């Protein structure tokens, strides 16, 4: 089974690209979905996060207040590292379980949608790496316009990730998403047609 790593900076449109692959029949392992699962109410990681970032990140229902956690966890590199130290080992364990399940089903290739693929050095474990590339200024604009973030928060989140150049250096293929969304599907279709990960 080939593992195709799909990554891009926050606000790059990576999830949209992932969905285009799914529409063409590719199985998807979404690190963001797994990340939400490992901090769901009752999960051990949630209490660890509360211990580090304050119990007020927990809603009365026991659910995580994601916005408050994000404000604190992306305040500086040290805080971000603490967040990652709590969540990443659990995310990796769950991800491995899903990879194993697809291998048992004899799937030819799976898309692994992972925002921090290169940041965490996981790109080297992939059979192929696709980077969705968008200029940082455009990503900030999209985060403000489409996700409703304050501009300062959007800038902080973009800055917390590795520079675009390092991400691009790890790419086997690049999907340019600086233009209109209509430009994405032809690029994905071409990649699927070429299937370089099978070469």
PDB file of N, CA and C in Angstrom, residues 39-42 57-65:
ATOM      1  N   UNK A  39      -8.906  14.327  21.678  1.00  0.00           N
ATOM      2  CA  UNK A  39      -9.189  15.309  22.743  1.00  0.00           C
ATOM      3  C   UNK A  39     -10.689  15.416  23.019  1.00  0.00           C
ATOM      4  N   UNK A  40     -11.427  14.383  22.630  1.00  0.00           N
ATOM      5  CA  UNK A  40     -12.863  14.358  22.920  1.00  0.00           C
ATOM      6  C   UNK A  40     -13.065  14.193  24.428  1.00  0.00           C
ATOM      7  N   UNK A  41     -14.254  14.575  24.893  1.00  0.00           N
ATOM      8  CA  UNK A  41     -14.579  14.451  26.320  1.00  0.00           C
ATOM      9  C   UNK A  41     -14.321  13.028  26.789  1.00  0.00           C
ATOM     10  N   UNK A  42     -13.644  12.921  27.925  1.00  0.00           N
ATOM     11  CA  UNK A  42     -13.354  11.618  28.499  1.00  0.00           C
ATOM     12  C   UNK A  42     -12.023  11.017  28.073  1.00  0.00           C
ATOM     13  N   UNK A  57     -10.180  25.735  29.869  1.00  0.00           N
ATOM     14  CA  UNK A  57     -10.319  25.325  28.464  1.00  0.00           C
ATOM     15  C   UNK A  57     -11.386  24.242  28.327  1.00  0.00           C
ATOM     16  N   UNK A  58     -11.887  23.751  29.461  1.00  0.00           N
ATOM     17  CA  UNK A  58     -12.970  22.767  29.442  1.00  0.00           C
ATOM     18  C   UNK A  58     -14.310  23.463  29.623  1.00  0.00           C
ATOM     19  N   UNK A  59     -15.248  23.141  28.757  1.00  0.00           N
ATOM     20  CA  UNK A  59     -16.613  23.647  28.878  1.00  0.00           C
ATOM     21  C   UNK A  59     -17.293  22.909  30.039  1.00  0.00           C
ATOM     22  N   UNK A  60     -18.394  23.464  30.569  1.00  0.00           N
ATOM     23  CA  UNK A  60     -19.138  22.750  31.620  1.00  0.00           C
ATOM     24  C   UNK A  60     -19.555  21.342  31.185  1.00  0.00           C
ATOM     25  N   UNK A  61     -19.748  21.145  29.882  1.00  0.00           N
ATOM     26  CA  UNK A  61     -20.145  19.831  29.352  1.00  0.00           C
ATOM     27  C   UNK A  61     -18.990  18.831  29.346  1.00  0.00           C
ATOM     28  N   UNK A  62     -17.771  19.332  29.599  1.00  0.00           N
ATOM     29  CA  UNK A  62     -16.599  18.462  29.532  1.00  0.00           C
ATOM     30  C   UNK A  62     -15.899  18.505  28.191  1.00  0.00           C
ATOM     31  N   UNK A  63     -16.512  19.205  27.236  1.00  0.00           N
ATOM     32  CA  UNK A  63     -15.905  19.344  25.907  1.00  0.00           C
ATOM     33  C   UNK A  63     -14.801  20.399  25.944  1.00  0.00           C
ATOM     34  N   UNK A  64     -13.929  20.333  24.950  1.00  0.00           N
ATOM     35  CA  UNK A  64     -12.822  21.275  24.829  1.00  0.00           C
ATOM     36  C   UNK A  64     -13.290  22.585  24.212  1.00  0.00           C
ATOM     37  N   UNK A  65     -12.895  23.706  24.816  1.00  0.00           N
ATOM     38  CA  UNK A  65     -13.099  25.020  24.205  1.00  0.00           C
ATOM     39  C   UNK A  65     -11.909  25.241  23.273  1.00  0.00           C
TER      40      UNK A  65
END
